[in-house]
Amino acid sequence: MMRAQLEAVIDELKTLRAEGVSSVYLEEQTIADLKAKAGTVEAVAPSTAPAPVAKVSTLPSPPENQPNLLASWKSESDVPEKPKAATKPAVKKDANIPDWIKPIPAPTAFDIPEGDKQTQWNWLRDKIFNDPICREHVRLEKGKKVVFGVGNLDADVFFCGEAPGADEEIQGEPFVGKAGQLLDKIIAATGLKRDLVMIGNIMNWRPEHDKPYGNRPPTETEIAYCLPHLEAQVEIVKPKVIVALGATAAHGLLGYDPERTVGRTRGKWMEFKGIPLILTYHPSYLLRNNTNRSKRMVWEDMLLVMDKIGLEISEKQRGYFAEK
Ligand code: URA
C-alpha cells in the first residue's frame, strides 16, 4: 500500500519533470513524512525500493515559462495517459499549517440584507474586502488583494475553484492566470462567455506559504472561514448548476471525504444547498495532463451542464474530443 503510494508520487514527479518542471512545492512536514515512509519501504524491501526521480528544490520554478498552456482547447493531439495519483492531499489538516501564519477563528454567521441582487452583491463584496481576517492574510502592503467572485448575477452556472493564485491575488479576480485562460476556453466551447457565468473560489485569499513559488492548498480551517462567503455568493446568484473545479472545491462545498476523488466522482450530479453540483477536473490539472482523454472527461461534464441548463448542443459540440 505504502509502496503503491510512493510509486504514484514518483510517477507524478516524473511527469512533471518531463513537462519541464524543475521544482515542486513541498512543505517541510511533507518531506519529513515522505522520508519516514521511504525508510519503512526500504526496511521491507531494500533492493526494490523506488529511487528518487526528481529534485525537490528550493529554487523558484518558472511556471510563467512553461509552454503547456493549451493553445487550443479543442484541437490537441491525443496522448495516452497513465493513471496518476495526486501528489498532495486536497485538504490539509491544520497541524500542517506553517506556525507563522496568524490563527484563523471559526467563521461567524451573517444574514444578507434585503435588496436586489446587485445591492446584496455589493454589500457582500464590501463585507469580504473589509473582513479583518481576510485582510490579515493578504499582503496588502505589497499590493496583493482579497479575491471575491466575478461574473453575472443572473448566471445559470457558478464555477467554483480552490483559491486565488499569484495572478489572482495581484488582479483581485478569480481565474485570471493560465488556469483561468483555459477555463475561459472551456466556457467559450459551451457557447457561453466568462461574463455570462459566475466564477468564484472556496477561498478569498491565496494561502500563505514561505516558498517563492507555487501554491499551498488551503487547510480545513481556512476553508471553513471562507465558506460562508461562498455560500452567500451562491445564495445571491441562485445558479441552476454549480461546477466544482477540482477535489478541494468539492471538499469545501460538500465536506471532506477522502473517497471523493475527481476520477471517481466526476460525471455524476450531487447537490449543494439544493442546487445540482457536478465535480470536474480543475483547469490546472488539464494544463499538467494535456491529453485528449483528460479534456474529453471535462468536456463530457460540460455537456451534462449544458444539458441541465437547457443549452442547445450542436453535433459538432457533441463530437469534441470524441473517441476515435
Ligand atoms: N485556481 C483556482 O482554484 N482559483 C483561481 O482563482 C485560480 C486558480
mmCIF file of C-alpha atoms and ligand atoms in Angstrom:
data_model
loop_
_atom_site.group_PDB
_atom_site.id
_atom_site.type_symbol
_atom_site.label_atom_id
_atom_site.label_comp_id
_atom_site.label_asym_id
_atom_site.label_seq_id
_atom_site.Cartn_x
_atom_site.Cartn_y
_atom_site.Cartn_z
ATOM 1 C CA MET A 1 0.000 0.000 0.000
ATOM 2 C CA MET A 2 2.701 2.405 1.121
ATOM 3 C CA ARG A 3 4.810 1.282 -1.781
ATOM 4 C CA ALA A 4 1.968 1.892 -4.265
ATOM 5 C CA GLN A 5 1.503 5.407 -2.909
ATOM 6 C CA LEU A 6 5.204 6.163 -3.205
ATOM 7 C CA GLU A 7 5.259 4.857 -6.753
ATOM 8 C CA ALA A 8 2.280 7.033 -7.624
ATOM 9 C CA VAL A 9 4.129 10.066 -6.253
ATOM 10 C CA ILE A 10 7.213 9.134 -8.236
ATOM 11 C CA ASP A 11 5.127 8.746 -11.401
ATOM 12 C CA GLU A 12 3.673 12.204 -10.893
ATOM 13 C CA LEU A 13 7.128 13.696 -10.319
ATOM 14 C CA LYS A 14 8.402 12.014 -13.486
ATOM 15 C CA THR A 15 5.525 13.507 -15.454
ATOM 16 C CA LEU A 16 6.186 16.952 -14.040
ATOM 17 C CA ARG A 17 9.875 16.651 -14.874
ATOM 18 C CA ALA A 18 9.035 15.564 -18.432
ATOM 19 C CA GLU A 19 6.911 18.714 -18.702
ATOM 20 C CA GLY A 20 9.916 20.838 -17.773
ATOM 21 C CA VAL A 21 9.032 21.462 -14.131
ATOM 22 C CA SER A 22 12.242 21.753 -12.149
ATOM 23 C CA SER A 23 10.853 22.468 -8.668
ATOM 24 C CA VAL A 24 7.748 21.464 -6.793
ATOM 25 C CA TYR A 25 6.214 22.986 -3.688
ATOM 26 C CA LEU A 26 6.576 20.622 -0.726
ATOM 27 C CA GLU A 27 6.184 21.551 2.890
ATOM 28 C CA GLU A 28 8.852 20.541 5.384
ATOM 29 C CA GLN A 29 6.354 18.209 7.048
ATOM 30 C CA THR A 30 5.576 16.501 3.740
ATOM 31 C CA ILE A 31 9.286 15.940 3.097
ATOM 32 C CA ALA A 32 9.677 14.509 6.610
ATOM 33 C CA ASP A 33 6.643 12.227 6.081
ATOM 34 C CA LEU A 34 7.991 11.017 2.739
ATOM 35 C CA LYS A 35 11.391 10.323 4.260
ATOM 36 C CA ALA A 36 9.785 8.368 7.087
ATOM 37 C CA LYS A 37 7.684 6.369 4.630
ATOM 38 C CA ALA A 38 10.626 5.743 2.291
ATOM 39 C CA GLY A 39 12.539 4.428 5.312
ATOM 40 C CA THR A 40 9.719 1.983 6.049
ATOM 41 C CA VAL A 41 9.636 0.731 2.459
ATOM 42 C CA GLU A 42 13.397 0.323 2.344
ATOM 43 C CA ALA A 43 13.350 -1.655 5.546
ATOM 44 C CA VAL A 44 10.832 -4.044 3.996
ATOM 45 C CA ALA A 45 12.280 -4.332 0.502
ATOM 46 C CA PRO A 46 15.706 -2.728 0.233
ATOM 47 C CA SER A 47 16.548 -3.984 -3.245
ATOM 48 C CA THR A 48 13.348 -2.857 -4.960
ATOM 49 C CA ALA A 49 12.510 0.387 -3.209
ATOM 50 C CA PRO A 50 11.932 3.147 -5.796
ATOM 51 C CA ALA A 51 14.782 5.585 -6.309
ATOM 52 C CA PRO A 52 14.173 9.320 -6.090
ATOM 53 C CA VAL A 53 13.499 10.790 -9.520
ATOM 54 C CA ALA A 54 13.070 14.499 -9.098
ATOM 55 C CA LYS A 55 14.950 17.049 -7.140
ATOM 56 C CA VAL A 56 12.883 18.863 -4.545
ATOM 57 C CA SER A 57 14.436 22.234 -4.950
ATOM 58 C CA THR A 58 14.002 25.482 -3.133
ATOM 59 C CA LEU A 59 14.732 27.397 -6.329
ATOM 60 C CA PRO A 60 11.733 29.164 -7.814
ATOM 61 C CA SER A 61 10.142 27.172 -10.612
ATOM 62 C CA PRO A 62 9.211 29.322 -13.592
ATOM 63 C CA PRO A 63 5.538 28.495 -14.162
ATOM 64 C CA GLU A 64 5.305 31.513 -16.467
ATOM 65 C CA ASN A 65 7.803 29.850 -18.816
ATOM 66 C CA GLN A 66 6.120 26.503 -19.031
ATOM 67 C CA PRO A 67 4.820 26.211 -22.581
ATOM 68 C CA ASN A 68 1.986 23.834 -21.796
ATOM 69 C CA LEU A 69 -0.993 26.200 -21.786
ATOM 70 C CA LEU A 70 -3.369 24.571 -24.235
ATOM 71 C CA ALA A 71 -3.166 26.706 -27.352
ATOM 72 C CA SER A 72 -6.482 25.375 -28.500
ATOM 73 C CA TRP A 73 -8.916 23.697 -26.159
ATOM 74 C CA LYS A 74 -10.407 21.605 -28.955
ATOM 75 C CA SER A 75 -7.520 20.508 -31.157
ATOM 76 C CA GLU A 76 -4.713 18.944 -29.174
ATOM 77 C CA SER A 77 -3.427 15.568 -30.243
ATOM 78 C CA ASP A 78 -4.185 12.542 -28.142
ATOM 79 C CA VAL A 79 -1.527 11.221 -25.807
ATOM 80 C CA PRO A 80 -2.294 8.027 -23.888
ATOM 81 C CA GLU A 81 -2.470 8.873 -20.237
ATOM 82 C CA LYS A 82 -1.268 6.793 -17.321
ATOM 83 C CA PRO A 83 -3.470 6.843 -14.237
ATOM 84 C CA LYS A 84 -1.906 9.176 -11.706
ATOM 85 C CA ALA A 85 -2.325 9.909 -8.043
ATOM 86 C CA ALA A 86 -2.391 13.378 -6.567
ATOM 87 C CA THR A 87 0.894 14.488 -5.012
ATOM 88 C CA LYS A 88 -0.865 16.499 -2.343
ATOM 89 C CA PRO A 89 -3.863 15.843 -0.150
ATOM 90 C CA ALA A 90 -6.772 18.009 -1.299
ATOM 91 C CA VAL A 91 -7.426 19.358 2.178
ATOM 92 C CA LYS A 92 -4.667 19.561 4.739
ATOM 93 C CA LYS A 93 -5.009 19.134 8.441
ATOM 94 C CA ASP A 94 -4.205 22.305 10.298
ATOM 95 C CA ALA A 95 -1.255 20.709 12.017
ATOM 96 C CA ASN A 96 0.464 21.272 8.683
ATOM 97 C CA ILE A 97 -0.200 24.967 8.538
ATOM 98 C CA PRO A 98 3.038 26.915 8.987
ATOM 99 C CA ASP A 99 3.404 28.309 12.548
ATOM 100 C CA TRP A 100 3.988 31.871 11.444
ATOM 101 C CA ILE A 101 0.538 32.121 9.864
ATOM 102 C CA LYS A 102 -1.843 34.109 12.055
ATOM 103 C CA PRO A 103 -4.536 31.859 13.576
ATOM 104 C CA ILE A 104 -7.884 31.764 11.841
ATOM 105 C CA PRO A 105 -11.023 31.813 14.001
ATOM 106 C CA ALA A 106 -14.256 29.929 13.337
ATOM 107 C CA PRO A 107 -16.482 31.804 10.898
ATOM 108 C CA THR A 108 -19.292 33.979 12.170
ATOM 109 C CA ALA A 109 -22.779 33.612 10.696
ATOM 110 C CA PHE A 110 -24.322 36.602 8.957
ATOM 111 C CA ASP A 111 -27.515 37.448 7.080
ATOM 112 C CA ILE A 112 -27.604 39.034 3.681
ATOM 113 C CA PRO A 113 -29.625 42.255 3.859
ATOM 114 C CA GLU A 114 -32.843 42.655 1.865
ATOM 115 C CA GLY A 115 -32.482 44.192 -1.570
ATOM 116 C CA ASP A 116 -31.989 43.380 -5.226
ATOM 117 C CA LYS A 117 -29.154 41.105 -6.314
ATOM 118 C CA GLN A 118 -26.774 43.949 -7.134
ATOM 119 C CA THR A 119 -27.331 45.634 -3.757
ATOM 120 C CA GLN A 120 -26.802 42.352 -1.950
ATOM 121 C CA TRP A 121 -23.699 41.578 -4.021
ATOM 122 C CA ASN A 122 -22.145 44.981 -3.360
ATOM 123 C CA TRP A 123 -22.840 44.588 0.352
ATOM 124 C CA LEU A 124 -21.224 41.140 0.401
ATOM 125 C CA ARG A 125 -18.215 42.253 -1.653
ATOM 126 C CA ASP A 126 -17.604 45.188 0.723
ATOM 127 C CA LYS A 127 -18.013 42.912 3.729
ATOM 128 C CA ILE A 128 -15.414 40.456 2.402
ATOM 129 C CA PHE A 129 -12.988 43.128 1.199
ATOM 130 C CA ASN A 130 -13.116 44.698 4.657
ATOM 131 C CA ASP A 131 -13.084 41.459 6.605
ATOM 132 C CA PRO A 132 -10.220 41.762 9.118
ATOM 133 C CA ILE A 133 -9.254 38.079 8.862
ATOM 134 C CA CYS A 134 -9.193 38.095 5.049
ATOM 135 C CA ARG A 135 -7.130 41.294 5.111
ATOM 136 C CA GLU A 136 -4.756 39.922 7.717
ATOM 137 C CA HIS A 137 -3.843 37.032 5.427
ATOM 138 C CA VAL A 138 -3.200 39.105 2.321
ATOM 139 C CA ARG A 139 -0.011 41.115 1.841
ATOM 140 C CA LEU A 140 -1.916 44.346 1.281
ATOM 141 C CA GLU A 141 1.284 46.334 1.719
ATOM 142 C CA LYS A 142 2.642 44.559 -1.374
ATOM 143 C CA GLY A 143 -0.468 45.392 -3.372
ATOM 144 C CA LYS A 144 -1.983 41.904 -3.032
ATOM 145 C CA LYS A 145 -5.759 41.675 -2.891
ATOM 146 C CA VAL A 146 -8.628 39.817 -1.273
ATOM 147 C CA VAL A 147 -10.443 37.951 -4.074
ATOM 148 C CA PHE A 148 -14.208 37.765 -4.495
ATOM 149 C CA GLY A 149 -16.448 36.181 -7.162
ATOM 150 C CA VAL A 150 -16.834 37.754 -10.558
ATOM 151 C CA GLY A 151 -19.417 37.409 -13.304
ATOM 152 C CA ASN A 152 -23.098 37.611 -13.992
ATOM 153 C CA LEU A 153 -25.502 37.861 -11.064
ATOM 154 C CA ASP A 154 -28.127 36.001 -13.125
ATOM 155 C CA ALA A 155 -25.726 33.277 -14.233
ATOM 156 C CA ASP A 156 -27.063 29.764 -14.688
ATOM 157 C CA VAL A 157 -23.630 28.299 -13.986
ATOM 158 C CA PHE A 158 -21.404 29.007 -10.986
ATOM 159 C CA PHE A 159 -17.836 27.750 -11.446
ATOM 160 C CA CYS A 160 -16.115 27.288 -8.100
ATOM 161 C CA GLY A 161 -12.357 26.818 -7.813
ATOM 162 C CA GLU A 162 -9.942 26.362 -4.942
ATOM 163 C CA ALA A 163 -8.079 29.537 -4.059
ATOM 164 C CA PRO A 164 -6.532 32.536 -5.754
ATOM 165 C CA GLY A 165 -3.013 32.046 -7.067
ATOM 166 C CA ALA A 166 -0.268 34.578 -7.748
ATOM 167 C CA ASP A 167 -2.034 36.260 -10.682
ATOM 168 C CA GLU A 168 -5.377 36.340 -8.949
ATOM 169 C CA GLU A 169 -4.109 37.996 -5.769
ATOM 170 C CA ILE A 170 -2.448 40.676 -7.879
ATOM 171 C CA GLN A 171 -5.522 41.380 -10.002
ATOM 172 C CA GLY A 172 -8.079 40.706 -7.256
ATOM 173 C CA GLU A 173 -10.103 38.482 -9.586
ATOM 174 C CA PRO A 174 -10.537 34.686 -9.676
ATOM 175 C CA PHE A 175 -9.124 32.629 -12.535
ATOM 176 C CA VAL A 176 -7.139 35.218 -14.450
ATOM 177 C CA GLY A 177 -3.860 33.241 -14.753
ATOM 178 C CA LYS A 178 -3.126 30.320 -17.042
ATOM 179 C CA ALA A 179 -5.759 28.086 -15.469
ATOM 180 C CA GLY A 180 -8.230 30.940 -15.875
ATOM 181 C CA GLN A 181 -7.379 31.361 -19.541
ATOM 182 C CA LEU A 182 -8.088 27.691 -20.052
ATOM 183 C CA LEU A 183 -11.326 27.953 -18.064
ATOM 184 C CA ASP A 184 -12.362 30.785 -20.398
ATOM 185 C CA LYS A 185 -11.772 28.472 -23.381
ATOM 186 C CA ILE A 186 -13.832 25.731 -21.799
ATOM 187 C CA ILE A 187 -16.642 28.193 -21.126
ATOM 188 C CA ALA A 188 -16.423 29.513 -24.698
ATOM 189 C CA ALA A 189 -16.659 25.963 -26.072
ATOM 190 C CA THR A 190 -20.108 25.668 -24.453
ATOM 191 C CA GLY A 191 -21.223 28.829 -26.288
ATOM 192 C CA LEU A 192 -21.216 30.851 -23.048
ATOM 193 C CA LYS A 193 -18.790 33.606 -22.126
ATOM 194 C CA ARG A 194 -16.942 34.494 -18.956
ATOM 195 C CA ASP A 195 -19.268 37.416 -18.316
ATOM 196 C CA LEU A 196 -22.359 35.206 -18.629
ATOM 197 C CA VAL A 197 -21.319 32.831 -15.841
ATOM 198 C CA MET A 198 -20.200 33.342 -12.246
ATOM 199 C CA ILE A 199 -16.678 32.412 -11.203
ATOM 200 C CA GLY A 200 -15.615 32.142 -7.576
ATOM 201 C CA ASN A 201 -13.386 30.267 -5.187
ATOM 202 C CA ILE A 202 -13.632 28.402 -1.913
ATOM 203 C CA MET A 203 -11.007 30.814 -0.541
ATOM 204 C CA ASN A 204 -10.879 34.602 -0.584
ATOM 205 C CA TRP A 205 -7.120 34.813 -0.215
ATOM 206 C CA ARG A 206 -4.101 32.987 -1.542
ATOM 207 C CA PRO A 207 -2.989 30.551 1.197
ATOM 208 C CA GLU A 208 0.263 31.948 2.529
ATOM 209 C CA HIS A 209 3.467 29.965 2.413
ATOM 210 C CA ASP A 210 7.133 30.690 2.673
ATOM 211 C CA LYS A 211 8.276 29.423 -0.719
ATOM 212 C CA PRO A 212 8.892 31.879 -3.544
ATOM 213 C CA TYR A 213 6.840 29.767 -5.972
ATOM 214 C CA GLY A 214 3.797 27.523 -6.181
ATOM 215 C CA ASN A 215 0.555 27.428 -4.259
ATOM 216 C CA ARG A 216 -0.281 25.773 -0.950
ATOM 217 C CA PRO A 217 -3.653 24.003 -0.795
ATOM 218 C CA PRO A 218 -5.943 25.572 1.797
ATOM 219 C CA THR A 219 -6.441 23.884 5.147
ATOM 220 C CA GLU A 220 -9.751 22.917 6.703
ATOM 221 C CA THR A 221 -9.737 25.981 8.972
ATOM 222 C CA GLU A 222 -9.039 28.327 6.097
ATOM 223 C CA ILE A 223 -11.794 26.754 4.018
ATOM 224 C CA ALA A 224 -14.231 26.827 6.949
ATOM 225 C CA TYR A 225 -13.596 30.523 7.473
ATOM 226 C CA CYS A 226 -14.293 31.441 3.838
ATOM 227 C CA LEU A 227 -17.163 29.015 3.196
ATOM 228 C CA PRO A 228 -19.979 31.338 4.422
ATOM 229 C CA HIS A 229 -18.716 33.915 1.914
ATOM 230 C CA LEU A 230 -19.092 31.424 -0.908
ATOM 231 C CA GLU A 231 -22.470 30.240 0.369
ATOM 232 C CA ALA A 232 -23.677 33.841 0.343
ATOM 233 C CA GLN A 233 -22.458 34.330 -3.237
ATOM 234 C CA VAL A 234 -24.365 31.224 -4.296
ATOM 235 C CA GLU A 235 -27.429 32.353 -2.361
ATOM 236 C CA ILE A 236 -27.479 35.712 -4.155
ATOM 237 C CA VAL A 237 -26.842 34.364 -7.670
ATOM 238 C CA LYS A 238 -29.080 31.286 -7.325
ATOM 239 C CA PRO A 239 -27.424 29.450 -10.224
ATOM 240 C CA LYS A 240 -29.054 26.433 -11.845
ATOM 241 C CA VAL A 241 -25.809 24.489 -11.594
ATOM 242 C CA ILE A 242 -22.539 24.612 -9.658
ATOM 243 C CA VAL A 243 -19.377 23.249 -11.249
ATOM 244 C CA ALA A 244 -16.782 22.368 -8.606
ATOM 245 C CA LEU A 245 -13.352 22.616 -10.206
ATOM 246 C CA GLY A 246 -11.113 20.042 -8.543
ATOM 247 C CA ALA A 247 -11.399 17.962 -5.397
ATOM 248 C CA THR A 248 -10.601 20.804 -2.989
ATOM 249 C CA ALA A 249 -13.563 22.823 -4.235
ATOM 250 C CA ALA A 250 -15.790 19.777 -3.788
ATOM 251 C CA HIS A 251 -14.420 19.082 -0.302
ATOM 252 C CA GLY A 252 -15.064 22.689 0.654
ATOM 253 C CA LEU A 253 -18.609 22.689 -0.680
ATOM 254 C CA LEU A 254 -19.655 19.185 0.326
ATOM 255 C CA GLY A 255 -17.428 18.412 3.312
ATOM 256 C CA TYR A 256 -14.203 16.485 3.342
ATOM 257 C CA ASP A 257 -14.380 12.920 2.073
ATOM 258 C CA PRO A 258 -11.149 11.123 1.176
ATOM 259 C CA GLU A 259 -13.125 8.789 -1.104
ATOM 260 C CA ARG A 260 -14.324 11.679 -3.223
ATOM 261 C CA THR A 261 -11.610 11.831 -5.860
ATOM 262 C CA VAL A 262 -12.410 13.629 -9.093
ATOM 263 C CA GLY A 263 -11.829 10.448 -11.093
ATOM 264 C CA ARG A 264 -14.407 8.541 -9.063
ATOM 265 C CA THR A 265 -16.962 11.291 -8.643
ATOM 266 C CA ARG A 266 -16.989 13.354 -11.836
ATOM 267 C CA GLY A 267 -19.847 12.945 -14.277
ATOM 268 C CA LYS A 268 -22.441 12.478 -11.516
ATOM 269 C CA TRP A 269 -24.855 15.025 -10.163
ATOM 270 C CA MET A 270 -24.624 15.897 -6.483
ATOM 271 C CA GLU A 271 -26.210 18.804 -4.604
ATOM 272 C CA PHE A 272 -25.111 21.880 -2.720
ATOM 273 C CA LYS A 273 -27.969 23.501 -0.781
ATOM 274 C CA GLY A 274 -30.475 22.013 -3.219
ATOM 275 C CA ILE A 275 -28.546 23.190 -6.302
ATOM 276 C CA PRO A 276 -27.241 20.500 -8.691
ATOM 277 C CA LEU A 277 -23.467 20.292 -8.430
ATOM 278 C CA ILE A 278 -21.030 18.495 -10.666
ATOM 279 C CA LEU A 279 -17.352 17.904 -9.948
ATOM 280 C CA THR A 280 -14.850 18.009 -12.759
ATOM 281 C CA TYR A 281 -11.093 18.323 -13.156
ATOM 282 C CA HIS A 282 -9.526 21.670 -12.312
ATOM 283 C CA PRO A 283 -8.133 23.503 -15.362
ATOM 284 C CA SER A 284 -4.666 23.311 -13.738
ATOM 285 C CA TYR A 285 -4.958 19.523 -13.926
ATOM 286 C CA LEU A 286 -5.613 19.823 -17.656
ATOM 287 C CA LEU A 287 -2.575 22.052 -18.037
ATOM 288 C CA ARG A 288 -0.497 19.311 -16.447
ATOM 289 C CA ASN A 289 -2.279 16.456 -18.232
ATOM 290 C CA ASN A 290 -2.657 17.857 -21.704
ATOM 291 C CA THR A 291 -4.263 14.784 -23.248
ATOM 292 C CA ASN A 292 -7.366 14.203 -25.276
ATOM 293 C CA ARG A 293 -8.563 11.801 -22.583
ATOM 294 C CA SER A 294 -8.439 14.415 -19.806
ATOM 295 C CA LYS A 295 -10.042 17.040 -21.991
ATOM 296 C CA ARG A 296 -12.748 14.619 -23.066
ATOM 297 C CA MET A 297 -13.685 13.898 -19.442
ATOM 298 C CA VAL A 298 -14.052 17.594 -18.655
ATOM 299 C CA TRP A 299 -15.944 18.157 -21.881
ATOM 300 C CA GLU A 300 -18.352 15.298 -21.064
ATOM 301 C CA ASP A 301 -19.041 17.025 -17.736
ATOM 302 C CA MET A 302 -19.639 20.299 -19.583
ATOM 303 C CA LEU A 303 -22.132 18.566 -21.892
ATOM 304 C CA LEU A 304 -24.033 17.430 -18.787
ATOM 305 C CA VAL A 305 -24.013 21.017 -17.533
ATOM 306 C CA MET A 306 -25.242 22.343 -20.894
ATOM 307 C CA ASP A 307 -27.995 19.760 -20.925
ATOM 308 C CA LYS A 308 -29.018 20.616 -17.350
ATOM 309 C CA ILE A 309 -29.374 24.340 -18.047
ATOM 310 C CA GLY A 310 -31.148 23.750 -21.364
ATOM 311 C CA LEU A 311 -28.387 24.954 -23.692
ATOM 312 C CA GLU A 312 -28.655 23.626 -27.201
ATOM 313 C CA ILE A 313 -25.838 21.209 -28.029
ATOM 314 C CA SER A 314 -24.739 21.001 -31.666
ATOM 315 C CA GLU A 315 -23.459 17.807 -33.283
ATOM 316 C CA LYS A 316 -20.085 19.493 -33.567
ATOM 317 C CA GLN A 317 -20.035 20.218 -29.856
ATOM 318 C CA ARG A 318 -21.060 16.652 -29.067
ATOM 319 C CA GLY A 319 -18.144 15.452 -31.155
ATOM 320 C CA TYR A 320 -15.386 17.496 -29.491
ATOM 321 C CA PHE A 321 -12.799 15.043 -28.160
ATOM 322 C CA ALA A 322 -14.944 12.064 -29.211
ATOM 323 C CA GLU A 323 -13.125 8.761 -29.012
ATOM 324 C CA LYS A 324 -11.654 7.866 -32.367
HETATM 325 N N1 URA B 1 -7.060 28.242 -9.284
HETATM 326 C C1 URA B 1 -8.169 28.365 -8.540
HETATM 327 O O1 URA B 1 -8.659 27.386 -7.998
HETATM 328 N N2 URA B 1 -8.727 29.552 -8.436
HETATM 329 C C2 URA B 1 -8.248 30.629 -9.049
HETATM 330 O O2 URA B 1 -8.832 31.693 -8.908
HETATM 331 C C3 URA B 1 -7.090 30.477 -9.826
HETATM 332 C C4 URA B 1 -6.517 29.273 -9.926
#
